[in-house]
CSV table of C-alpha atoms in Angstrom, one decimal:
chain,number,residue,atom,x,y,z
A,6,UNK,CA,-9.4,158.0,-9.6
A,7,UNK,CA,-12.4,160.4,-8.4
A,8,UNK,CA,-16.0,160.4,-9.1
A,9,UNK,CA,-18.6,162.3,-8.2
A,10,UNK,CA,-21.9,161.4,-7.0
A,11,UNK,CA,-25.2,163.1,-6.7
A,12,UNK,CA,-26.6,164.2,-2.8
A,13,UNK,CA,-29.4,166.2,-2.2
A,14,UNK,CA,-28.4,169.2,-4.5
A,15,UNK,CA,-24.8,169.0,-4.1
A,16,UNK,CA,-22.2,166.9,-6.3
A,17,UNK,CA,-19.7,165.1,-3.8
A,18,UNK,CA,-16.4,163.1,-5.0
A,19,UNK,CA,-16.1,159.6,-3.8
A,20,UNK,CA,-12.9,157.9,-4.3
A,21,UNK,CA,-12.9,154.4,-6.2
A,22,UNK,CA,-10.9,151.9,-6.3
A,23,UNK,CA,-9.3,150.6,-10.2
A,24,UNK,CA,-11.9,147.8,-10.1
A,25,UNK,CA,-14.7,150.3,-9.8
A,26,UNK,CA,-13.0,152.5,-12.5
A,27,UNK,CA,-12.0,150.0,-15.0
A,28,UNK,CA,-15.1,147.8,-15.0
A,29,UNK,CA,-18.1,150.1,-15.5
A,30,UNK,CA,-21.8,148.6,-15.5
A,31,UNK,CA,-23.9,150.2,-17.5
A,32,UNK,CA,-26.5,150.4,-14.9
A,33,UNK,CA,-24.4,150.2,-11.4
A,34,UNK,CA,-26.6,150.3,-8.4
A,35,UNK,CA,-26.3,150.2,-4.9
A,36,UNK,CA,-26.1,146.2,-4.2
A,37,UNK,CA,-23.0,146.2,-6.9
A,38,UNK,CA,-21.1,149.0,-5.1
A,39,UNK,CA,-21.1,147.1,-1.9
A,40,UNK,CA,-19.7,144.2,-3.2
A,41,UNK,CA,-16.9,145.6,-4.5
A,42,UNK,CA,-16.5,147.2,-1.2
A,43,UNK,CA,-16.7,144.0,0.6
A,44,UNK,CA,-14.1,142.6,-1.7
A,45,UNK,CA,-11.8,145.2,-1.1
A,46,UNK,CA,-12.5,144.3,2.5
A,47,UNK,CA,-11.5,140.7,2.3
A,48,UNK,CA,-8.5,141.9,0.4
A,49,UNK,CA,-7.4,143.6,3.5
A,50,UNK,CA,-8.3,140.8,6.1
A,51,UNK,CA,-6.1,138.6,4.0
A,52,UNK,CA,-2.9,140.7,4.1
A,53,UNK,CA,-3.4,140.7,7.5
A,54,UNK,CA,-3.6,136.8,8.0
A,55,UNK,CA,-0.3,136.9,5.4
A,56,UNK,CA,1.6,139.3,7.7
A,57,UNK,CA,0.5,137.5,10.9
A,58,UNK,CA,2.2,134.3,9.4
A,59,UNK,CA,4.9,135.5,8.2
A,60,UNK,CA,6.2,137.2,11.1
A,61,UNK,CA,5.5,134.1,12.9
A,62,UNK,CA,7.9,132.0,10.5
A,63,UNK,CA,10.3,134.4,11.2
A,64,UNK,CA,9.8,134.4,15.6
A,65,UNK,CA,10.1,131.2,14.9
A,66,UNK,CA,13.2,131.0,12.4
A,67,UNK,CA,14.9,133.5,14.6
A,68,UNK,CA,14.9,130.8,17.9
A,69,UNK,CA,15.8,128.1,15.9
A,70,UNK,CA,18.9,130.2,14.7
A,71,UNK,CA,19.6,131.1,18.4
A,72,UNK,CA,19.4,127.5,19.6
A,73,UNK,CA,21.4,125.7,17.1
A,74,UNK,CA,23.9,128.4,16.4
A,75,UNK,CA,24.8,128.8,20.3
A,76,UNK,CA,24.8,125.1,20.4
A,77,UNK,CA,27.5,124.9,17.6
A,78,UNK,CA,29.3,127.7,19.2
A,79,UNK,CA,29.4,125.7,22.6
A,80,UNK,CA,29.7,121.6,21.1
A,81,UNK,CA,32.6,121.3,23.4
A,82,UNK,CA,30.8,121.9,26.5
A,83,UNK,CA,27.1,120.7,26.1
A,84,UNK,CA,26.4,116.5,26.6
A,85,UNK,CA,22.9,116.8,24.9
A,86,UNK,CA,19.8,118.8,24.5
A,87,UNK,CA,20.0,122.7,24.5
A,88,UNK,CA,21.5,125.4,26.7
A,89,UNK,CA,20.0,126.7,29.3
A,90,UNK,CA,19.5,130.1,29.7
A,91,UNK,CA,21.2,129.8,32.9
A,92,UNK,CA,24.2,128.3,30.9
A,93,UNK,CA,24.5,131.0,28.5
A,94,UNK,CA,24.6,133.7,31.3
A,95,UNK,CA,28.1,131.9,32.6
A,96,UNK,CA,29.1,132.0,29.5
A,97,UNK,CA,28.4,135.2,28.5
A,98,UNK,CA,30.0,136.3,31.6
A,99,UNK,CA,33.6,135.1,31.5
A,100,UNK,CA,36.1,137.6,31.8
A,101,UNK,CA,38.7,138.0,28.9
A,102,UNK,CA,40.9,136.2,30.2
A,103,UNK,CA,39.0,133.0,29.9
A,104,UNK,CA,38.7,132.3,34.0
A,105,UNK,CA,35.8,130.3,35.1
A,106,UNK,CA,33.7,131.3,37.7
A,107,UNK,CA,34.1,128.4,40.4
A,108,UNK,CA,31.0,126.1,40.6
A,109,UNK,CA,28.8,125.8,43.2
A,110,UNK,CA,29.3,122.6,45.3
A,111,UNK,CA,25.9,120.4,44.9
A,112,UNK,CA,23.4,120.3,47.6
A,113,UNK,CA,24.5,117.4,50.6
A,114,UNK,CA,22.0,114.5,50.5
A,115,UNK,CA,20.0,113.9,53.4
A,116,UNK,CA,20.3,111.0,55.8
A,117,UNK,CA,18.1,109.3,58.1
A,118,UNK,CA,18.7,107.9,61.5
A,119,UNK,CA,18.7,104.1,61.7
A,120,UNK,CA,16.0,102.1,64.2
A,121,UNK,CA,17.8,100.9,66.9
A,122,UNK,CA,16.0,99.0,69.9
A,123,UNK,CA,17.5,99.7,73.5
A,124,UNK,CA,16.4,98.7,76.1
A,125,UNK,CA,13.5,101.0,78.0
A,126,UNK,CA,15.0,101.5,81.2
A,127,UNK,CA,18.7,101.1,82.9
A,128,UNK,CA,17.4,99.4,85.7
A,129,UNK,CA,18.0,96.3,84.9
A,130,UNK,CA,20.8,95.8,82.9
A,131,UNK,CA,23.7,93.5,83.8
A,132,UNK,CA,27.1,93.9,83.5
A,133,UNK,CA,28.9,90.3,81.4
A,134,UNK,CA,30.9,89.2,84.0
A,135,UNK,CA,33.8,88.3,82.0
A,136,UNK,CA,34.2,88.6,78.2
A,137,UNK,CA,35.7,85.1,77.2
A,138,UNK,CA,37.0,86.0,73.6
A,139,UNK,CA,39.5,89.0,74.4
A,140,UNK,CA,43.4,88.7,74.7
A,141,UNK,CA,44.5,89.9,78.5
A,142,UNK,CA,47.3,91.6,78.3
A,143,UNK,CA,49.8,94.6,79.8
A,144,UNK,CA,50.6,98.1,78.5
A,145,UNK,CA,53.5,100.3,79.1
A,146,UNK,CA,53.7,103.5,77.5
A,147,UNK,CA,56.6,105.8,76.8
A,148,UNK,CA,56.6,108.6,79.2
A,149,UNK,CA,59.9,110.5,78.1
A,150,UNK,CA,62.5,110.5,75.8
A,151,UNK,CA,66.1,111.5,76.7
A,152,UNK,CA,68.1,113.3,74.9
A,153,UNK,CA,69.6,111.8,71.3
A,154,UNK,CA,72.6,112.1,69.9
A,155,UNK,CA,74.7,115.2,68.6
A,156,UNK,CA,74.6,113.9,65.0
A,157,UNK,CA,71.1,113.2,64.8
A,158,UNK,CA,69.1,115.5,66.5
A,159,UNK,CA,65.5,114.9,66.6
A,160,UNK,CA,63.0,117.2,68.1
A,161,UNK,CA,60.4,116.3,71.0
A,162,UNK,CA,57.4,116.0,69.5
A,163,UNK,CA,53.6,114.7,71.0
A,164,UNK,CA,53.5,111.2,69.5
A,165,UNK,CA,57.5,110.4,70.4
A,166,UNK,CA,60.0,109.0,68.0
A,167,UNK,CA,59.3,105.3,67.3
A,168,UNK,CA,61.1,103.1,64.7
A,169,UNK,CA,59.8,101.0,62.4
A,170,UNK,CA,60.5,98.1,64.4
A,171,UNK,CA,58.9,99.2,67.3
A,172,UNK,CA,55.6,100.1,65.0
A,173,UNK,CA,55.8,96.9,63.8
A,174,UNK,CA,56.1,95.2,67.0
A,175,UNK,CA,53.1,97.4,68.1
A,176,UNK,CA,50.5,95.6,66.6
A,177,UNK,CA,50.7,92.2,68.4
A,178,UNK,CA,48.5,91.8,71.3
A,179,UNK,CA,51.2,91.2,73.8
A,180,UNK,CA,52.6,92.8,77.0
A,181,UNK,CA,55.0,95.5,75.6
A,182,UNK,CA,56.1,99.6,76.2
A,183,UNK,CA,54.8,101.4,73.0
A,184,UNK,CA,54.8,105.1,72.2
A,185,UNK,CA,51.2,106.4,73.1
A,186,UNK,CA,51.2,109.9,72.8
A,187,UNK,CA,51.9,112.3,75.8
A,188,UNK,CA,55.4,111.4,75.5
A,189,UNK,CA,58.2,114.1,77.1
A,190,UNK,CA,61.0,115.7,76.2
A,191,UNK,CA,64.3,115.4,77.8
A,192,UNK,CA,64.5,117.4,80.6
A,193,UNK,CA,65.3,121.1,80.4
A,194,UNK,CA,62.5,120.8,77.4
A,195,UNK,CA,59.0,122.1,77.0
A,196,UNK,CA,56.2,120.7,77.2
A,197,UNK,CA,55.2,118.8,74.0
A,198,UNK,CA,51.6,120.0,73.7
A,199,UNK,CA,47.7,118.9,75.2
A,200,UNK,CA,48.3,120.2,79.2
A,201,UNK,CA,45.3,119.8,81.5
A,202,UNK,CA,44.9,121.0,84.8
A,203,UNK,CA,45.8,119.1,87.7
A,204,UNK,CA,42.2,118.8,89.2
A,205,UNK,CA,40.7,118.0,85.8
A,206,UNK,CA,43.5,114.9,85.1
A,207,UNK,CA,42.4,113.9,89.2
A,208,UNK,CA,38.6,114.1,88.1
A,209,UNK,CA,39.4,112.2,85.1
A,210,UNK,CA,41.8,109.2,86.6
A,211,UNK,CA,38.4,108.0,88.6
A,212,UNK,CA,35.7,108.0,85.8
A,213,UNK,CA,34.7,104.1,85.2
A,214,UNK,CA,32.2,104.7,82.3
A,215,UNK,CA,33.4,107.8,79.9
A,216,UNK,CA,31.5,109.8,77.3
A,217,UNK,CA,33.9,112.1,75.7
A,218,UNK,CA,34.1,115.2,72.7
A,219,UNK,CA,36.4,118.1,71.5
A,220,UNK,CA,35.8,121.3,70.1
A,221,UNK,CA,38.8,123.2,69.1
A,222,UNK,CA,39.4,126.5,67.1
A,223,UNK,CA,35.7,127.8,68.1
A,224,UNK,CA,34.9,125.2,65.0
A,225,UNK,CA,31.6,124.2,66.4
A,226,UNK,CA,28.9,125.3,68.7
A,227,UNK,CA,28.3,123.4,72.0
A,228,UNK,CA,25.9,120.6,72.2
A,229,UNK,CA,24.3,119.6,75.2
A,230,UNK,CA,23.1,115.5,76.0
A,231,UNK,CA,19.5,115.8,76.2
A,232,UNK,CA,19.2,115.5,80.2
A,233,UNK,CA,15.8,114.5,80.1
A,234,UNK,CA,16.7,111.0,78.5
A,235,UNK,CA,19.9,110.2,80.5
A,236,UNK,CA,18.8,108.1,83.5
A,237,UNK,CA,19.8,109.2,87.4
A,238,UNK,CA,22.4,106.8,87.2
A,239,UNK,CA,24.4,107.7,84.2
A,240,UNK,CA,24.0,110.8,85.8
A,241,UNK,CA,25.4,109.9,88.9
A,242,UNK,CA,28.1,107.0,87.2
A,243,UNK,CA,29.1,108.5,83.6
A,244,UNK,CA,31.7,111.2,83.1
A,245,UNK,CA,30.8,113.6,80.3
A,246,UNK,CA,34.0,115.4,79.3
A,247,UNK,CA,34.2,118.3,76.6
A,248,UNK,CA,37.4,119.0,75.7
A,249,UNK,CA,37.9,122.4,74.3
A,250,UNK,CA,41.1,125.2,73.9
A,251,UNK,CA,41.1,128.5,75.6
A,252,UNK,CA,39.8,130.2,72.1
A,253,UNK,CA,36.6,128.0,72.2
A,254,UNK,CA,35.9,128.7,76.2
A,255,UNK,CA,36.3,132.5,75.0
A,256,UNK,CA,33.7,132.0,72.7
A,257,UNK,CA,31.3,130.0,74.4
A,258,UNK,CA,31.2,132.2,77.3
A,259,UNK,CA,30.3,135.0,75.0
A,260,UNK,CA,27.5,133.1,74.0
A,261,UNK,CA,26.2,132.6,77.4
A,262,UNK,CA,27.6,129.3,78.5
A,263,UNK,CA,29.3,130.2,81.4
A,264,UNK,CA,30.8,126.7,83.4
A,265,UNK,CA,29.5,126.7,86.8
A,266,UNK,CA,32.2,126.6,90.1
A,267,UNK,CA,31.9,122.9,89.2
A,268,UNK,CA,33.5,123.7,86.0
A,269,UNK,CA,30.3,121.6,84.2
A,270,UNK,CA,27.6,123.3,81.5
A,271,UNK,CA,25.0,121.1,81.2
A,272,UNK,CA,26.1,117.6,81.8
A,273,UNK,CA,29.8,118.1,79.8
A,274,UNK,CA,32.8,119.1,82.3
A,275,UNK,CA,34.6,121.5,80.7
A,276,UNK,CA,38.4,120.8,80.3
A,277,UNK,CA,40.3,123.3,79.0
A,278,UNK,CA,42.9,122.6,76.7
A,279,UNK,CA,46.3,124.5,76.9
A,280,UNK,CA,49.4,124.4,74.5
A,281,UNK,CA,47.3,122.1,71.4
A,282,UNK,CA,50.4,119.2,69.7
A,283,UNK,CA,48.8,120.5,66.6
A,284,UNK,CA,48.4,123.7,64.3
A,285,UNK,CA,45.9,121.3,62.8
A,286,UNK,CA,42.4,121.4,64.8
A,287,UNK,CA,42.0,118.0,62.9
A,288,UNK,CA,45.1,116.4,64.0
A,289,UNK,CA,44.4,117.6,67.7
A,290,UNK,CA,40.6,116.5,67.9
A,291,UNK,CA,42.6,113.0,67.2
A,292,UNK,CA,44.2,112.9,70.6
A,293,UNK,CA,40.9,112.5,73.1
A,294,UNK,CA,39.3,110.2,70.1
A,295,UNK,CA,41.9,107.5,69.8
A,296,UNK,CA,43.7,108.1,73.4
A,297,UNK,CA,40.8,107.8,75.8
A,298,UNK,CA,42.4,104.6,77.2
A,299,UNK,CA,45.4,107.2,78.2
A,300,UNK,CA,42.6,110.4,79.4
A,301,UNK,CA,40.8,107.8,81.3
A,302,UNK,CA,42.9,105.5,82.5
A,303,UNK,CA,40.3,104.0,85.1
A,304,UNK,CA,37.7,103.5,82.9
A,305,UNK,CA,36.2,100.4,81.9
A,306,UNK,CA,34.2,101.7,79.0
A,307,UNK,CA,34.5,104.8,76.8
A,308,UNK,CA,31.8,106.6,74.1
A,309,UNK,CA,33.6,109.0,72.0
A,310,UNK,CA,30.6,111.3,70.6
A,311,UNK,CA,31.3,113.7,67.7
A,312,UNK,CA,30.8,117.5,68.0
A,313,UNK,CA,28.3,117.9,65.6
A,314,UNK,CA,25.9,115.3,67.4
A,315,UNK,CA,24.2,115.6,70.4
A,316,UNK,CA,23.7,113.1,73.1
A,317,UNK,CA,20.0,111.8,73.1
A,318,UNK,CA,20.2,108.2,74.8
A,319,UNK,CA,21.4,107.3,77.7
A,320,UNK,CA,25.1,105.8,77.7
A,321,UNK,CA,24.7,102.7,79.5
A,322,UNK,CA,21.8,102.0,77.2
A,323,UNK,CA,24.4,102.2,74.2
A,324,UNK,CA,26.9,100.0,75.8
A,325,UNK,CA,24.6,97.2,76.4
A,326,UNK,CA,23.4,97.4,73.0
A,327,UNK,CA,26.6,97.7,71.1
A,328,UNK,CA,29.3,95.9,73.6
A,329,UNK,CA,27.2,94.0,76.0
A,330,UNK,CA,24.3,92.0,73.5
A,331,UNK,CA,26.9,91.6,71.0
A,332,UNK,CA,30.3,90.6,72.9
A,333,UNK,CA,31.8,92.8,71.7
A,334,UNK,CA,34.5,95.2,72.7
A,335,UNK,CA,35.1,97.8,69.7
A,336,UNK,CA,31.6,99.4,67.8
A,337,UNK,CA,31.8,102.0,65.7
A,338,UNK,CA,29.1,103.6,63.4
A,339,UNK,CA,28.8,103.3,59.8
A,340,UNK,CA,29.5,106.2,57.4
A,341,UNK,CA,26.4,107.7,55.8
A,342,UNK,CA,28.9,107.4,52.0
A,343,UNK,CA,32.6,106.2,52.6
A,344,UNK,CA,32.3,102.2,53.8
A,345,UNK,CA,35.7,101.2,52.3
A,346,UNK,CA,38.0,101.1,55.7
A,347,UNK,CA,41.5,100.4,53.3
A,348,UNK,CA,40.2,103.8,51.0
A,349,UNK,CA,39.8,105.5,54.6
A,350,UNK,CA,43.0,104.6,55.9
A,351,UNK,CA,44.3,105.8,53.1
A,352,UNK,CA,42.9,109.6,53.9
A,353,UNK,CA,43.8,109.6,57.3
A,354,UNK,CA,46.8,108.6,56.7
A,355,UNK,CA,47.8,111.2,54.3
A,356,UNK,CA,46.1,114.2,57.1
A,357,UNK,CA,48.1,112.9,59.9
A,358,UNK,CA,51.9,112.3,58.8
A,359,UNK,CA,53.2,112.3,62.5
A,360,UNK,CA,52.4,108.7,64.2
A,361,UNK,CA,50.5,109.7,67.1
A,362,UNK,CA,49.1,106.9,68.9
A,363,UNK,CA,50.3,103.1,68.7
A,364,UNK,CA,47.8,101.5,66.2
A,365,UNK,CA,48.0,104.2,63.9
A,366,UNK,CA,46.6,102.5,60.8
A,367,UNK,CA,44.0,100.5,62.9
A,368,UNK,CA,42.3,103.7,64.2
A,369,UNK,CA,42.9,106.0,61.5
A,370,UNK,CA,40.7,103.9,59.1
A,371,UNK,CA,37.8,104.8,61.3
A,372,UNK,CA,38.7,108.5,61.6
A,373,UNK,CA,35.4,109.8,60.0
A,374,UNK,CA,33.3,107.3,62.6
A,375,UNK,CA,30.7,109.7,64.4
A,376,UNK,CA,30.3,107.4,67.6
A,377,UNK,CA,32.7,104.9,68.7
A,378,UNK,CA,31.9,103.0,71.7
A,379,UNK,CA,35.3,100.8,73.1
A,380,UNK,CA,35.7,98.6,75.9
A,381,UNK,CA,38.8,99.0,78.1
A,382,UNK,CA,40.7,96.0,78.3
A,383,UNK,CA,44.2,96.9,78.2
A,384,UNK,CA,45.6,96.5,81.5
C-alpha cells in the first residue's frame, strides 16, 4: 500500500507495511512508526535464525545419509565403525570387472640388537684344550658317481644320488662315506655346478678360523667388516671369504669395488663363482652356508655371516663367546619372528627339493639363521 507524507513543501510516498495500513491510530507519531519498523526488523532476523537451522538439519541429515547408506551398501566388507574416506576411494575405483587392486604389504616392524658382553680385547683369550662332550669321529664324502644303469638313467646332479637308506644312515654320528655335495659325474660328464679357481681352493685348504658370505644374482650390495674393530690378529689368522658369481663381480666393479692383485676388497677375498648347481640364487647361497666344513677343509672354526649384515666384532671375540664360554660347538642366532625349528624345516624343506648336503633336515631348519658360528669337528 502507499502513503504519502508531508516534507518541506513537497508530498513524498512512503511504503507501509499491512500492519501500518490495517491498524491506523488516530494520532500516529513518530515513536509508534518506529516500532513497527523495529518489529518488522525482528521479523527478518528471525527468518534468518530459521533458515540458518534448517539448512543445518539438513548438512547434517545429508552425512548421516552418506554414512549409513555407504555402510549398508558395503556390510560385507566393514568389521565396525564407518568407512574411511580412504576406503570408499578403493571402492569407488574398481574396474568393472570387479578386480581388486592388490594391497599394500604392511610396514616391517623394527628390531633391536641384543646386549651381548665380549670380551674387550683378543689378547688374552685361550683356546679349550679339548672339548670333552663331542663324538670323534671320521668322514668320507662321495667324490664321483659312475655311470648307472641303461634302464634307469639318472642325471649327475650337485648333491649326488643317495637312497633312503643311505640318508637314513647319515644321521648317526659314526665313521661313514655320505653324499656331501660337490659330487661328480661319470667321466666324459660335465661339471655338476660351484667351480672355483685353483689358487682360491689352495688359499682356502689352509684357513684355520673362517668367516664366510655369498652374494649371488647382483641380489645385494657388498658389505665390508668394520676394520677398525677387528683386532691385528684376526687380521692376520681369519680368512674372510665372499663368495659371489661373475654377474655380481660385474656389478660391483661398476660400483667401484675393484679387488686388488690380491684378489681382496676390504677384508673379504673375493671368490668368484662359475657354473652356479642352482637357477635358484636361494638354493645356491645354501652351498658355502651348510658346506663350509667341505670349502674349508682345514679349519677349525667357521662364522657364516649373512649378506645383509656387516661384520662389526671381531671373530675370535664371537667364538669365545658363543663356542668357547659355553662348550659348545654349534650357535646360531635367533629369528627376530619364526622360533619354531619343526615349522622352519618345514619351509626349507619345501624351497630345496634336491638333498644337497648330508643332514638335510638338521640344517635346513636353521636356514633363515643370520649368523651361525660351528666348530669343526669332523675329522
Amino acid at each position: 500500500m502507499m502513503a504519502f507524507y508531508k516534507h518541506g513543501n513537497e508530498m513524498l510516498p512512503e511504503r507501509r507495511g499491512v500492519f501500518s495500513s490495517v491498524f491506523k491510530y488516530p494520532d500516529q507519531s513518530e515513536p509508534s512508526l518506529r516500532v513497527i519498523r523495529r518489529g518488522r526488523r525482528f521479523g527478518r532476523i528471525s527468518g534468518r535464525r530459521l533458515l540458518f537451522w534448517v539448512f543445518s538439519l539438513a548438512v547434517l541429515f545429508s552425512i548421516f545419509l552418506a554414512v549409513f547408506g555407504l555402510k549398508m551398501l558395503f556390510h560385507g566388507k566393514l568389521e565396525s565403525g564407518f568407512l574411511s574416506f580412504k576406503e570408499v576411494q578403493e571402492e569407488s575405483s574398481l574396474g568393472s570387472d570387479g578386480a581388486e587392486k592388490p594391497k599394500r604389504k604392511p610396514p616391517r616392524p623394527h628390531f633391536f640388537p641384543c646386549e651381548v658382553r665380549f670380551r674387550v680385547s683378543v689378547e688374552d683369550l685361550v683356546e679349550p684344550k679339548d672339548f670333552t662332550n663331542f663324538a670323534q669321529f671320521s668322514l668320507g664324502y662321495v667324490e664321483r658317481e659312475e655311470k648307472n644303469s641303461l634302464s634307469h638313467p639318472l642325471v649327475p646332479r650337485f648333491g649326488g644320488h643317495q637312497t633312503l637308506e643311505e640318508r637314513e644312515k647319515s644321521f648317526h654320528a659314526r665313521n661313514q662315506t655320505i653324499h656331501c655335495g660337490f659330487v661328480k659325474g661319470p667321466i666324459g660328464f660335465p661339471s655338476n655346478g660351484f667351480d672355483l679357481d685353483e689358487k682360491d681352493q689352495t688359499y682356502m685348504r689352509a684357513c684355520t678360523v673362517a668367516v664366510s658370505s655369498c652374494i649371488f644374482g647382483s641380489s645385494d650390495f657388498l658389505r665390508r667388516p668394520t676394520s677398525t674393530l677387528i683386532s691385528d690378529y684376526s687380521k692376520k689368522n681369519v680368512c674372510f671369504v665372499m663368495f659371489v658369481d661373475e654377474q655380481t663381480l660385474s656389478k660391483l666393479s661398476m660400483e667401484g669395488n675393484i679387488p686388488d692383485d690380491r684378489g681382496h676388497i676390504g677384508l673379504w677375498k673375493i671368490v668368484v663363482v662359475r657354473n652356479l648347481p642352482y637357477k635358484d640364487m636361494r638354493k645356491t647361497g645354501k652351498v658355502p652356508k651348510f658346506l663350509s666344513h667341505r670349502l674349508f677343509p682345514s679349519s677349525r672354526y667357521s662364522i657364516w655371516l649373512d649378506s645383509k649384515m656387516r661384520l662389526n666384532t671381531d671373530p675370535m671375540l664371537i667364538i669365545e663367546y658363543f663356542l668357547w664360554r659355553t662348550g659348545s660347538e654349534y650357535a646360531i642366532s635367533n629369528h627376530y619372528t619364526r622360533h619354531c625349528v619343526w615349522e622352519e624345516m618345514f619351509l626349507k624343506a619345501l624351497l630345496l627339493s634336491e638333498p644337497i648336503l648330508q643332514w638335510q633336515i638338521y640344517f635346513h631348519a636353521f636356514g633363515s639363521m643370520r649368523l651361525t658360528v660351528l666348530h669343526h669337528v669332523i675329522n
